[in-house]
mmCIF file of C-alpha atoms and ligand atoms in Angstrom:
data_model
loop_
_atom_site.group_PDB
_atom_site.id
_atom_site.type_symbol
_atom_site.label_atom_id
_atom_site.label_comp_id
_atom_site.label_asym_id
_atom_site.label_seq_id
_atom_site.Cartn_x
_atom_site.Cartn_y
_atom_site.Cartn_z
ATOM 1 C CA MET A 1 0.100 -0.332 0.330
ATOM 2 C CA HIS A 2 1.611 3.224 -1.033
ATOM 3 C CA GLU A 3 -1.105 5.223 0.448
ATOM 4 C CA TRP A 4 0.409 3.992 3.916
ATOM 5 C CA ALA A 5 3.778 5.544 2.757
ATOM 6 C CA VAL A 6 2.079 8.676 1.787
ATOM 7 C CA ALA A 7 0.323 8.812 5.268
ATOM 8 C CA GLU A 8 3.820 8.448 6.853
ATOM 9 C CA GLY A 9 5.068 11.217 5.207
ATOM 10 C CA ILE A 10 2.203 13.598 6.000
ATOM 11 C CA VAL A 11 2.253 12.982 9.558
ATOM 12 C CA GLU A 12 5.896 13.398 9.956
ATOM 13 C CA ALA A 13 6.080 16.486 7.679
ATOM 14 C CA LEU A 14 3.104 17.875 9.397
ATOM 15 C CA VAL A 15 4.357 17.279 13.453
ATOM 16 C CA GLU A 16 7.383 18.773 12.064
ATOM 17 C CA ARG A 17 6.221 22.114 10.783
ATOM 18 C CA GLY A 18 3.549 21.845 13.656
ATOM 19 C CA ARG A 19 6.594 22.090 15.995
ATOM 20 C CA LYS A 20 8.479 24.613 14.094
ATOM 21 C CA GLU A 21 5.198 26.726 14.458
ATOM 22 C CA GLY A 22 4.949 26.058 18.318
ATOM 23 C CA ALA A 23 1.446 24.638 17.707
ATOM 24 C CA LYS A 24 -0.003 22.365 20.562
ATOM 25 C CA ARG A 25 -2.465 20.904 17.875
ATOM 26 C CA ILE A 26 -3.285 20.456 14.310
ATOM 27 C CA THR A 27 -6.477 20.840 13.741
ATOM 28 C CA GLY A 28 -6.938 20.733 10.385
ATOM 29 C CA PHE A 29 -5.350 20.435 6.988
ATOM 30 C CA ARG A 30 -6.228 20.397 3.211
ATOM 31 C CA LEU A 31 -4.312 17.980 1.095
ATOM 32 C CA ILE A 32 -4.038 18.138 -2.600
ATOM 33 C CA LEU A 33 -3.785 14.855 -4.326
ATOM 34 C CA GLY A 34 -2.981 14.982 -8.154
ATOM 35 C CA GLU A 35 -5.010 12.286 -9.562
ATOM 36 C CA ILE A 36 -2.121 10.711 -11.836
ATOM 37 C CA GLN A 37 -0.628 9.761 -8.308
ATOM 38 C CA GLY A 38 -3.236 7.314 -7.895
ATOM 39 C CA VAL A 39 -3.829 7.534 -4.222
ATOM 40 C CA GLU A 40 -6.900 6.143 -2.968
ATOM 41 C CA GLU A 41 -8.404 8.498 -0.626
ATOM 42 C CA GLU A 42 -10.258 5.799 1.518
ATOM 43 C CA ALA A 43 -7.101 4.037 2.343
ATOM 44 C CA LEU A 44 -5.031 7.008 3.056
ATOM 45 C CA ARG A 45 -7.747 8.614 5.278
ATOM 46 C CA PHE A 46 -7.327 5.141 7.126
ATOM 47 C CA ALA A 47 -3.795 5.564 7.300
ATOM 48 C CA LEU A 48 -3.650 8.913 8.364
ATOM 49 C CA ARG A 49 -6.242 8.145 11.227
ATOM 50 C CA GLU A 50 -4.213 5.171 12.014
ATOM 51 C CA LEU A 51 -0.558 7.158 12.221
ATOM 52 C CA SER A 52 -1.833 10.341 13.551
ATOM 53 C CA ARG A 53 -2.844 8.573 16.758
ATOM 54 C CA GLY A 54 -1.013 10.113 19.492
ATOM 55 C CA THR A 55 0.673 12.730 18.068
ATOM 56 C CA MET A 56 -0.355 16.750 17.768
ATOM 57 C CA LEU A 57 -2.480 15.521 14.468
ATOM 58 C CA GLU A 58 -4.855 13.235 16.048
ATOM 59 C CA GLY A 59 -8.615 13.887 15.397
ATOM 60 C CA ALA A 60 -7.468 16.704 12.711
ATOM 61 C CA GLU A 61 -10.039 17.326 9.947
ATOM 62 C CA VAL A 62 -8.717 16.641 6.717
ATOM 63 C CA THR A 63 -10.198 17.934 3.679
ATOM 64 C CA VAL A 64 -8.949 16.023 0.515
ATOM 65 C CA GLU A 65 -9.085 18.230 -2.971
ATOM 66 C CA ARG A 66 -8.395 16.285 -6.431
ATOM 67 C CA GLU A 67 -6.517 17.809 -8.923
ATOM 68 C CA ARG A 68 -7.430 16.629 -11.945
ATOM 69 C CA GLY A 69 -4.843 14.689 -14.505
ATOM 70 C CA ARG A 70 -4.140 16.424 -17.750
ATOM 71 C CA VAL A 71 -1.553 15.355 -20.355
ATOM 72 C CA GLY A 72 0.045 17.504 -23.343
ATOM 73 C CA CYS A 73 1.238 16.242 -26.599
ATOM 74 C CA ARG A 74 4.334 18.121 -27.873
ATOM 75 C CA GLY A 75 3.971 17.190 -31.414
ATOM 76 C CA CYS A 76 0.218 18.623 -32.248
ATOM 77 C CA GLY A 77 -0.688 20.488 -28.746
ATOM 78 C CA PHE A 78 -3.553 18.477 -28.146
ATOM 79 C CA GLU A 79 -4.349 18.036 -24.462
ATOM 80 C CA TRP A 80 -6.473 15.606 -22.732
ATOM 81 C CA PHE A 81 -7.762 14.301 -19.237
ATOM 82 C CA PRO A 82 -6.608 10.348 -19.103
ATOM 83 C CA GLY A 83 -8.665 10.165 -16.348
ATOM 84 C CA GLU A 84 -8.437 7.828 -13.062
ATOM 85 C CA GLY A 85 -7.611 4.334 -14.221
ATOM 86 C CA SER A 86 -5.530 4.945 -16.918
ATOM 87 C CA GLY A 87 -3.022 3.273 -14.809
ATOM 88 C CA GLU A 88 -4.715 -0.133 -14.601
ATOM 89 C CA GLU A 89 -0.636 -0.931 -14.617
ATOM 90 C CA GLU A 90 0.375 -1.040 -11.281
ATOM 91 C CA ALA A 91 3.656 0.301 -12.154
ATOM 92 C CA LEU A 92 2.061 3.952 -12.264
ATOM 93 C CA HIS A 93 0.852 3.318 -8.887
ATOM 94 C CA PHE A 94 4.508 4.024 -7.572
ATOM 95 C CA LEU A 95 5.709 6.030 -10.533
ATOM 96 C CA PRO A 96 2.970 8.098 -11.932
ATOM 97 C CA ASP A 97 5.668 10.348 -14.298
ATOM 98 C CA LEU A 98 5.984 7.062 -16.427
ATOM 99 C CA LEU A 99 2.461 7.507 -17.707
ATOM 100 C CA PRO A 100 3.774 8.822 -20.873
ATOM 101 C CA LEU A 101 5.169 5.432 -21.441
ATOM 102 C CA PHE A 102 1.806 3.857 -21.364
ATOM 103 C CA LEU A 103 -0.386 6.345 -24.051
ATOM 104 C CA LYS A 104 -0.066 8.206 -27.377
ATOM 105 C CA CYS A 105 -1.525 10.925 -28.192
ATOM 106 C CA PRO A 106 -5.106 10.111 -29.439
ATOM 107 C CA ARG A 107 -4.954 12.787 -32.139
ATOM 108 C CA CYS A 108 -1.441 12.322 -33.947
ATOM 109 C CA GLY A 109 0.008 9.213 -32.130
ATOM 110 C CA SER A 110 2.934 10.893 -30.613
ATOM 111 C CA VAL A 111 4.767 9.502 -28.002
ATOM 112 C CA ASP A 112 6.335 12.780 -26.701
ATOM 113 C CA LEU A 113 3.953 13.634 -24.199
ATOM 114 C CA GLU A 114 4.073 15.445 -20.804
ATOM 115 C CA ILE A 115 1.966 15.830 -17.601
ATOM 116 C CA ARG A 116 0.552 19.243 -17.253
ATOM 117 C CA GLY A 117 -1.466 18.698 -14.299
ATOM 118 C CA GLY A 118 -2.611 16.243 -11.293
ATOM 119 C CA ARG A 119 1.277 14.957 -10.315
ATOM 120 C CA GLY A 120 2.163 15.499 -6.776
ATOM 121 C CA ILE A 121 0.642 15.466 -3.047
ATOM 122 C CA TRP A 122 0.766 18.728 -0.901
ATOM 123 C CA VAL A 123 -0.521 20.291 1.948
ATOM 124 C CA SER A 124 -1.889 23.562 0.985
ATOM 125 C CA SER A 125 -3.286 24.830 4.065
ATOM 126 C CA LEU A 126 -2.981 23.997 7.797
ATOM 127 C CA GLU A 127 -5.061 25.130 10.929
ATOM 128 C CA ILE A 128 -3.099 24.954 14.180
ATOM 129 C CA GLU A 129 -3.720 25.653 17.862
ATOM 130 C CA ARG A 130 -1.223 27.221 19.589
ATOM 131 C CA MET B 1 -7.806 27.658 7.261
ATOM 132 C CA GLY B 2 -4.279 29.198 7.403
ATOM 133 C CA GLU B 3 -2.925 28.902 3.596
ATOM 134 C CA LEU B 4 0.474 27.940 2.775
ATOM 135 C CA ALA B 5 2.222 30.315 0.426
ATOM 136 C CA GLY B 6 3.860 28.445 -2.663
ATOM 137 C CA ASP B 7 7.324 27.912 -1.265
ATOM 138 C CA ARG B 8 5.587 26.748 2.142
ATOM 139 C CA LYS B 9 3.440 23.894 0.664
ATOM 140 C CA ILE B 10 4.238 20.713 2.448
ATOM 141 C CA ASP B 11 5.330 17.562 -0.101
ATOM 142 C CA PRO B 12 4.829 14.940 2.554
ATOM 143 C CA ARG B 13 7.178 12.771 0.116
ATOM 144 C CA GLU B 14 10.175 14.747 1.327
ATOM 145 C CA ALA B 15 9.716 13.498 4.626
ATOM 146 C CA ALA B 16 8.951 9.946 3.449
ATOM 147 C CA ALA B 17 12.204 9.901 1.612
ATOM 148 C CA ARG B 18 14.489 11.208 4.435
ATOM 149 C CA ARG B 19 12.593 8.732 6.712
ATOM 150 C CA ARG B 20 12.947 5.813 4.109
ATOM 151 C CA LEU B 21 16.955 6.662 3.543
ATOM 152 C CA SER B 22 17.940 6.596 7.394
ATOM 153 C CA GLU B 23 17.660 2.815 7.355
ATOM 154 C CA VAL B 24 20.584 2.840 4.986
ATOM 155 C CA LYS B 25 23.823 3.326 6.567
ATOM 156 C CA SER B 26 26.161 4.148 3.513
ATOM 157 C CA LEU B 27 24.660 5.487 0.088
ATOM 158 C CA LEU B 28 27.500 5.300 -2.883
ATOM 159 C CA SER B 29 26.569 6.880 -5.993
ATOM 160 C CA VAL B 30 28.571 5.942 -8.979
ATOM 161 C CA VAL B 31 28.656 8.737 -11.226
ATOM 162 C CA SER B 32 30.332 10.026 -14.034
ATOM 163 C CA CYS B 33 29.814 13.068 -16.789
ATOM 164 C CA LYS B 34 30.291 10.114 -19.546
ATOM 165 C CA GLY B 35 28.116 7.652 -20.563
ATOM 166 C CA GLY B 36 30.145 4.092 -21.756
ATOM 167 C CA VAL B 37 32.770 4.385 -18.923
ATOM 168 C CA GLY B 38 31.932 1.580 -16.740
ATOM 169 C CA LYS B 39 29.221 2.946 -14.445
ATOM 170 C CA SER B 40 26.960 0.287 -14.349
ATOM 171 C CA LEU B 41 29.625 -2.497 -14.786
ATOM 172 C CA LEU B 42 31.228 -1.075 -11.506
ATOM 173 C CA SER B 43 28.028 -0.487 -9.418
ATOM 174 C CA ALA B 44 26.671 -4.121 -10.075
ATOM 175 C CA THR B 45 30.141 -5.683 -9.241
ATOM 176 C CA LEU B 46 30.774 -3.336 -6.167
ATOM 177 C CA ALA B 47 27.328 -4.191 -4.943
ATOM 178 C CA LEU B 48 27.877 -7.732 -5.231
ATOM 179 C CA LEU B 49 31.402 -7.870 -3.878
ATOM 180 C CA LEU B 50 29.807 -6.007 -0.526
ATOM 181 C CA SER B 51 27.174 -8.706 -0.511
ATOM 182 C CA ARG B 52 29.942 -11.526 -0.783
ATOM 183 C CA LYS B 53 31.370 -9.363 2.539
ATOM 184 C CA GLY B 54 28.261 -9.943 4.194
ATOM 185 C CA TYR B 55 27.276 -6.213 4.083
ATOM 186 C CA ARG B 56 23.398 -5.847 3.466
ATOM 187 C CA THR B 57 23.332 -4.337 0.314
ATOM 188 C CA GLY B 58 21.112 -2.866 -2.249
ATOM 189 C CA LEU B 59 21.530 -1.560 -5.901
ATOM 190 C CA LEU B 60 19.183 0.827 -7.157
ATOM 191 C CA ASP B 61 19.475 1.509 -10.887
ATOM 192 C CA LEU B 62 18.390 5.050 -11.434
ATOM 193 C CA ASP B 63 19.561 5.097 -15.319
ATOM 194 C CA PHE B 64 16.021 5.665 -16.713
ATOM 195 C CA HIS B 65 16.801 6.296 -20.224
ATOM 196 C CA SER B 66 19.140 3.052 -20.259
ATOM 197 C CA PRO B 67 18.928 0.674 -17.396
ATOM 198 C CA SER B 68 21.930 -1.923 -17.304
ATOM 199 C CA ALA B 69 22.144 -3.596 -13.786
ATOM 200 C CA HIS B 70 19.398 -6.402 -14.655
ATOM 201 C CA LEU B 71 21.190 -7.335 -17.626
ATOM 202 C CA ILE B 72 24.553 -7.505 -15.707
ATOM 203 C CA LEU B 73 22.954 -9.660 -13.053
ATOM 204 C CA GLY B 74 21.023 -11.640 -15.234
ATOM 205 C CA GLU B 75 17.880 -11.189 -13.456
ATOM 206 C CA THR B 76 15.154 -8.473 -12.863
ATOM 207 C CA GLY B 77 13.187 -10.039 -10.079
ATOM 208 C CA ARG B 78 9.809 -9.243 -8.697
ATOM 209 C CA ILE B 79 8.837 -5.964 -6.608
ATOM 210 C CA ALA B 80 6.327 -5.958 -4.305
ATOM 211 C CA GLU B 81 3.785 -3.795 -2.460
ATOM 212 C CA GLU B 82 3.766 -3.948 1.077
ATOM 213 C CA GLY B 83 3.862 -0.814 3.716
ATOM 214 C CA GLY B 84 4.896 0.680 0.584
ATOM 215 C CA LEU B 85 7.301 -0.562 -2.378
ATOM 216 C CA VAL B 86 9.304 -3.551 -1.706
ATOM 217 C CA PRO B 87 12.623 -4.242 -3.973
ATOM 218 C CA ALA B 88 13.365 -7.329 -5.779
ATOM 219 C CA GLU B 89 16.152 -9.597 -4.555
ATOM 220 C CA VAL B 90 18.526 -10.682 -6.985
ATOM 221 C CA ARG B 91 21.576 -12.185 -5.965
ATOM 222 C CA GLY B 92 21.171 -11.431 -2.562
ATOM 223 C CA LEU B 93 21.065 -8.087 -3.380
ATOM 224 C CA ARG B 94 17.667 -5.766 -2.901
ATOM 225 C CA PHE B 95 17.364 -4.681 -6.373
ATOM 226 C CA LEU B 96 15.593 -1.862 -7.961
ATOM 227 C CA SER B 97 15.181 -0.228 -11.561
ATOM 228 C CA VAL B 98 13.007 1.441 -13.824
ATOM 229 C CA ILE B 99 12.879 -1.863 -15.679
ATOM 230 C CA HIS B 100 10.337 -3.179 -12.608
ATOM 231 C CA PHE B 101 7.883 -0.570 -13.603
ATOM 232 C CA SER B 102 8.584 -0.011 -17.398
ATOM 233 C CA GLY B 103 8.646 -3.409 -18.587
ATOM 234 C CA GLN B 104 10.129 -3.798 -22.322
ATOM 235 C CA ARG B 105 8.562 -0.245 -23.556
ATOM 236 C CA PRO B 106 10.728 1.935 -25.249
ATOM 237 C CA LEU B 107 12.029 4.646 -22.415
ATOM 238 C CA LEU B 108 11.287 7.729 -24.236
ATOM 239 C CA LEU B 109 11.079 10.209 -21.067
ATOM 240 C CA ARG B 110 11.436 13.778 -20.662
ATOM 241 C CA LYS B 111 13.920 14.892 -17.916
ATOM 242 C CA GLY B 112 11.303 16.514 -15.545
ATOM 243 C CA GLY B 113 9.201 13.300 -14.943
ATOM 244 C CA ILE B 114 12.250 11.701 -14.234
ATOM 245 C CA ALA B 115 13.286 13.830 -11.359
ATOM 246 C CA SER B 116 9.988 13.579 -9.794
ATOM 247 C CA SER B 117 10.222 10.128 -9.964
ATOM 248 C CA LEU B 118 12.985 9.723 -7.896
ATOM 249 C CA LEU B 119 11.348 11.527 -5.207
ATOM 250 C CA ASP B 120 8.474 9.032 -5.638
ATOM 251 C CA LEU B 121 10.962 6.039 -5.602
ATOM 252 C CA PHE B 122 12.923 7.113 -2.528
ATOM 253 C CA SER B 123 9.658 8.158 -0.342
ATOM 254 C CA THR B 124 8.296 4.965 -1.307
ATOM 255 C CA THR B 125 10.819 2.352 -1.387
ATOM 256 C CA ARG B 126 11.339 0.456 1.559
ATOM 257 C CA TRP B 127 15.173 -0.742 1.662
ATOM 258 C CA GLY B 128 14.909 -1.772 5.232
ATOM 259 C CA ARG B 129 18.439 -2.189 7.099
ATOM 260 C CA LEU B 130 21.133 -1.929 4.840
ATOM 261 C CA ASP B 131 24.649 -1.306 5.046
ATOM 262 C CA TYR B 132 25.236 -0.078 1.755
ATOM 263 C CA LEU B 133 22.899 1.168 -1.111
ATOM 264 C CA VAL B 134 24.829 1.321 -4.366
ATOM 265 C CA VAL B 135 23.274 3.564 -7.027
ATOM 266 C CA ASP B 136 24.137 3.560 -10.507
ATOM 267 C CA MET B 137 23.454 6.834 -11.985
ATOM 268 C CA PRO B 138 23.089 8.366 -15.642
ATOM 269 C CA PRO B 139 25.526 9.946 -17.183
ATOM 270 C CA GLY B 140 25.864 13.700 -16.736
ATOM 271 C CA SER B 141 25.363 16.245 -13.806
ATOM 272 C CA GLY B 142 21.882 17.167 -14.570
ATOM 273 C CA ASP B 143 18.417 16.585 -12.981
ATOM 274 C CA GLU B 144 18.835 13.505 -11.421
ATOM 275 C CA LEU B 145 22.047 13.989 -10.004
ATOM 276 C CA LEU B 146 21.052 17.352 -8.326
ATOM 277 C CA GLU B 147 17.724 15.435 -7.141
ATOM 278 C CA LEU B 148 19.767 12.787 -5.542
ATOM 279 C CA LEU B 149 22.033 15.269 -3.702
ATOM 280 C CA ARG B 150 18.880 17.055 -2.525
ATOM 281 C CA LEU B 151 17.275 13.705 -1.015
ATOM 282 C CA ALA B 152 20.176 12.104 0.130
ATOM 283 C CA LYS B 153 22.478 14.798 1.237
ATOM 284 C CA GLY B 154 24.973 12.225 2.764
ATOM 285 C CA THR B 155 25.679 9.907 -0.037
ATOM 286 C CA GLU B 156 29.387 9.691 -1.130
ATOM 287 C CA PHE B 157 30.092 10.006 -4.934
ATOM 288 C CA LEU B 158 32.605 7.273 -6.706
ATOM 289 C CA VAL B 159 33.509 9.167 -9.930
ATOM 290 C CA VAL B 160 34.036 6.949 -12.920
ATOM 291 C CA SER B 161 36.357 8.117 -15.716
ATOM 292 C CA THR B 162 38.863 6.504 -18.558
ATOM 293 C CA PRO B 163 42.447 7.862 -18.885
ATOM 294 C CA SER B 164 41.078 10.040 -21.678
ATOM 295 C CA ARG B 165 42.193 13.785 -21.548
ATOM 296 C CA LEU B 166 38.172 14.304 -23.129
ATOM 297 C CA SER B 167 36.839 12.333 -19.994
ATOM 298 C CA ARG B 168 39.521 13.443 -17.333
ATOM 299 C CA GLU B 169 38.775 17.086 -18.059
ATOM 300 C CA SER B 170 35.216 17.132 -17.634
ATOM 301 C CA VAL B 171 35.139 14.605 -14.689
ATOM 302 C CA GLU B 172 37.387 16.954 -12.741
ATOM 303 C CA ARG B 173 35.048 19.802 -13.241
ATOM 304 C CA MET B 174 32.538 17.174 -12.209
ATOM 305 C CA VAL B 175 33.971 16.745 -9.175
ATOM 306 C CA GLU B 176 34.842 20.412 -8.443
ATOM 307 C CA GLY B 177 31.172 20.727 -8.955
ATOM 308 C CA LEU B 178 29.843 18.511 -6.510
ATOM 309 C CA ARG B 179 32.307 19.675 -4.118
ATOM 310 C CA THR B 180 30.798 23.391 -4.280
ATOM 311 C CA ALA B 181 27.644 21.567 -3.933
ATOM 312 C CA GLY B 182 28.568 20.398 -0.834
ATOM 313 C CA ALA B 183 28.587 16.484 -1.662
ATOM 314 C CA ARG B 184 30.858 14.049 -0.053
ATOM 315 C CA ILE B 185 33.522 12.696 -2.697
ATOM 316 C CA ALA B 186 34.775 8.965 -1.953
ATOM 317 C CA GLY B 187 37.078 9.227 -5.158
ATOM 318 C CA VAL B 188 37.923 8.666 -8.466
ATOM 319 C CA VAL B 189 37.877 5.108 -10.130
ATOM 320 C CA GLU B 190 40.028 4.978 -13.627
ATOM 321 C CA ASN B 191 38.558 2.636 -15.978
ATOM 322 C CA PHE B 192 39.919 0.953 -19.174
ATOM 323 C CA SER B 193 43.196 1.981 -17.629
ATOM 324 C CA SER B 194 46.597 -0.067 -16.912
ATOM 325 C CA SER B 195 48.527 2.207 -15.017
ATOM 326 C CA PRO B 196 46.339 5.333 -14.038
ATOM 327 C CA SER B 197 48.419 8.581 -13.407
ATOM 328 C CA PRO B 198 47.666 10.851 -10.403
ATOM 329 C CA TRP B 199 44.749 12.572 -10.142
ATOM 330 C CA LYS B 200 45.181 16.502 -8.708
ATOM 331 C CA GLY B 201 42.942 17.206 -5.877
ATOM 332 C CA VAL B 202 40.979 14.055 -5.591
ATOM 333 C CA ARG B 203 41.353 10.381 -4.175
ATOM 334 C CA LEU B 204 42.240 7.974 -6.649
ATOM 335 C CA LEU B 205 40.635 4.749 -5.431
ATOM 336 C CA GLY B 206 42.257 2.864 -8.105
ATOM 337 C CA GLY B 207 42.446 1.872 -11.939
ATOM 338 C CA VAL B 208 40.541 -0.990 -13.535
ATOM 339 C CA ARG B 209 42.110 -2.927 -16.856
ATOM 340 C CA TYR B 210 40.263 -3.578 -19.843
ATOM 341 C CA ASP B 211 39.002 -6.896 -19.447
ATOM 342 C CA PRO B 212 37.863 -8.689 -22.763
ATOM 343 C CA GLY B 213 36.498 -11.308 -20.395
ATOM 344 C CA VAL B 214 33.652 -9.217 -19.222
ATOM 345 C CA GLU B 215 31.284 -9.362 -22.174
ATOM 346 C CA GLU B 216 31.166 -13.285 -21.956
ATOM 347 C CA ALA B 217 30.130 -13.052 -18.267
ATOM 348 C CA LEU B 218 27.241 -10.317 -18.326
ATOM 349 C CA GLY B 219 24.334 -11.715 -17.121
ATOM 350 C CA ASP B 220 25.927 -14.368 -14.732
ATOM 351 C CA ALA B 221 27.217 -12.813 -11.498
ATOM 352 C CA ASP B 222 29.315 -15.720 -10.423
ATOM 353 C CA ARG B 223 31.156 -15.779 -13.704
ATOM 354 C CA LEU B 224 31.028 -12.067 -13.694
ATOM 355 C CA LEU B 225 32.983 -12.276 -10.362
ATOM 356 C CA ARG B 226 35.445 -14.551 -11.235
ATOM 357 C CA THR B 227 36.870 -11.882 -13.916
ATOM 358 C CA SER B 228 40.050 -9.582 -13.615
ATOM 359 C CA PHE B 229 37.355 -6.780 -13.918
ATOM 360 C CA ALA B 230 35.891 -7.971 -10.308
ATOM 361 C CA SER B 231 39.354 -8.389 -9.079
ATOM 362 C CA ASP B 232 40.406 -4.707 -9.977
ATOM 363 C CA ALA B 233 37.101 -3.429 -8.749
ATOM 364 C CA GLY B 234 37.515 -5.787 -5.515
ATOM 365 C CA ARG B 235 40.941 -3.819 -4.880
ATOM 366 C CA VAL B 236 38.920 -0.278 -5.432
ATOM 367 C CA LEU B 237 36.775 -1.615 -2.885
ATOM 368 C CA GLU B 238 39.234 -2.753 -0.593
ATOM 369 C CA GLU B 239 40.795 1.064 -1.174
ATOM 370 C CA TYR B 240 37.531 3.079 -0.680
ATOM 371 C CA LEU B 241 36.405 0.785 2.800
ATOM 372 C CA ARG B 242 39.598 1.840 3.950
ATOM 373 C CA GLY B 243 38.441 5.004 4.260
HETATM 374 N N1 LIG C 1 37.020 -2.823 -17.691
HETATM 375 C C1 LIG C 1 36.642 -3.043 -18.800
HETATM 376 N N2 LIG C 1 36.784 -4.306 -19.397
HETATM 377 C C2 LIG C 1 36.091 -4.646 -20.045
HETATM 378 N N3 LIG C 1 34.652 -3.825 -20.366
HETATM 379 C C3 LIG C 1 34.282 -3.061 -19.801
HETATM 380 C C4 LIG C 1 34.911 -2.628 -18.892
HETATM 381 N N4 LIG C 1 34.277 -1.787 -18.014
HETATM 382 C C5 LIG C 1 33.341 -1.907 -18.907
HETATM 383 N N5 LIG C 1 32.942 -2.344 -19.885
HETATM 384 C C6 LIG C 1 32.205 -2.481 -20.629
HETATM 385 O O1 LIG C 1 31.459 -1.239 -21.410
HETATM 386 C C7 LIG C 1 30.511 -1.028 -21.646
HETATM 387 C C8 LIG C 1 29.998 0.177 -21.128
HETATM 388 O O2 LIG C 1 29.890 0.084 -19.670
HETATM 389 P P1 LIG C 1 28.895 0.366 -18.894
HETATM 390 O O3 LIG C 1 28.987 0.052 -17.253
HETATM 391 O O4 LIG C 1 27.475 0.255 -19.610
HETATM 392 O O5 LIG C 1 28.799 2.028 -18.906
HETATM 393 P P2 LIG C 1 28.073 3.581 -18.281
HETATM 394 O O6 LIG C 1 27.064 2.907 -16.762
HETATM 395 O O7 LIG C 1 29.180 4.131 -17.836
HETATM 396 O O8 LIG C 1 27.249 3.892 -19.104
HETATM 397 C C9 LIG C 1 29.649 -2.514 -21.185
HETATM 398 O O9 LIG C 1 29.419 -3.214 -22.203
HETATM 399 C C10 LIG C 1 30.675 -2.883 -20.517
HETATM 400 O O10 LIG C 1 30.585 -4.176 -20.352
HETATM 401 MG MG1 LIG C 2 24.945 2.731 -17.183
HETATM 402 ZN ZN1 LIG C 3 -0.356 14.865 -30.826
#
């Protein structure tokens, strides 16, 4: 489960940030999930709940926003949304940036593709109690 | 809610990467500005030798455009998903390569995607406790190298060169660049060399001779370890381990 790895990173990064800011508790945060990252929200929420037990993150309200995956063709300029599950491939679960290896431009057939949206995972806002 | 400004946004993968790498005692990254100088052959051989000496060893092939380690080892093995990404087990090594993800697909990839993949790899891979993780790098001092340096600050660099001035000149410059970036340099290995001449300002770990027997041994780890290439690499390793 790579959701578990992601959740571990979130808890660790937020606790570190919270300490730096002199927080007693982190009461909420917003998480942006790039669709191409292929993170399953329910699994992630579950891992977050488990891992934040006993930390300043316990009970924090988690808002998840998804950013749509968007792929562009460097050949003809066409842009499209490959959609979730365009990676039945397990590989993409771990290395979403390899997505272009598994696609072709639907308009011109080019394989010179780039991901223009929906990559990465980050915390965009944070609510703390001092 | 307190919005985080652009540069204060938190990417959880960075903390995860740091933590997962903290289980690795020593990271040894094999680099050169040139291709074809023997980075991959040397990386795989050093990893096999370390493992034979009883060290828990991993081999990470980060050459996304031209992965070679699986060909040298003769086996790719299988990765698994369990609380993260579990590397394959090959010839006593924990082994991970882009080949585990790409299969036989042609590797037409732009650099941006590769740098970001390094972060994904380091943040999800469970190397477990390792004494050494040998990293086989692509040629050059671009994105991959800089990203590695950012994510794994403690890594030591083993720089491979040939005796040719065309290689030495740019390798000297690379060493200087790495030093400026605060990197630790293990030393230089001069490959395809019967009598390496001294290097200025950087430790020479040793020379490795041209060995026509290597080609036949590719894909057969036991045979590879019996070549004169491997015995030269073994001397390089002893010198490195002497610290
Ligand atoms: N000392 C050596 N003797 C014989 N062949 C070698 C030696 N070093 C490297 N080679 C061969 O040279 C080629 C390039 O080596 P490789 O390790 O792939 O270089 P790099 O990873 O730097 O691009 C390979 O075919 C390899 O087997
Ligand atoms: Mg190579
Ligand atoms: Zn196109």
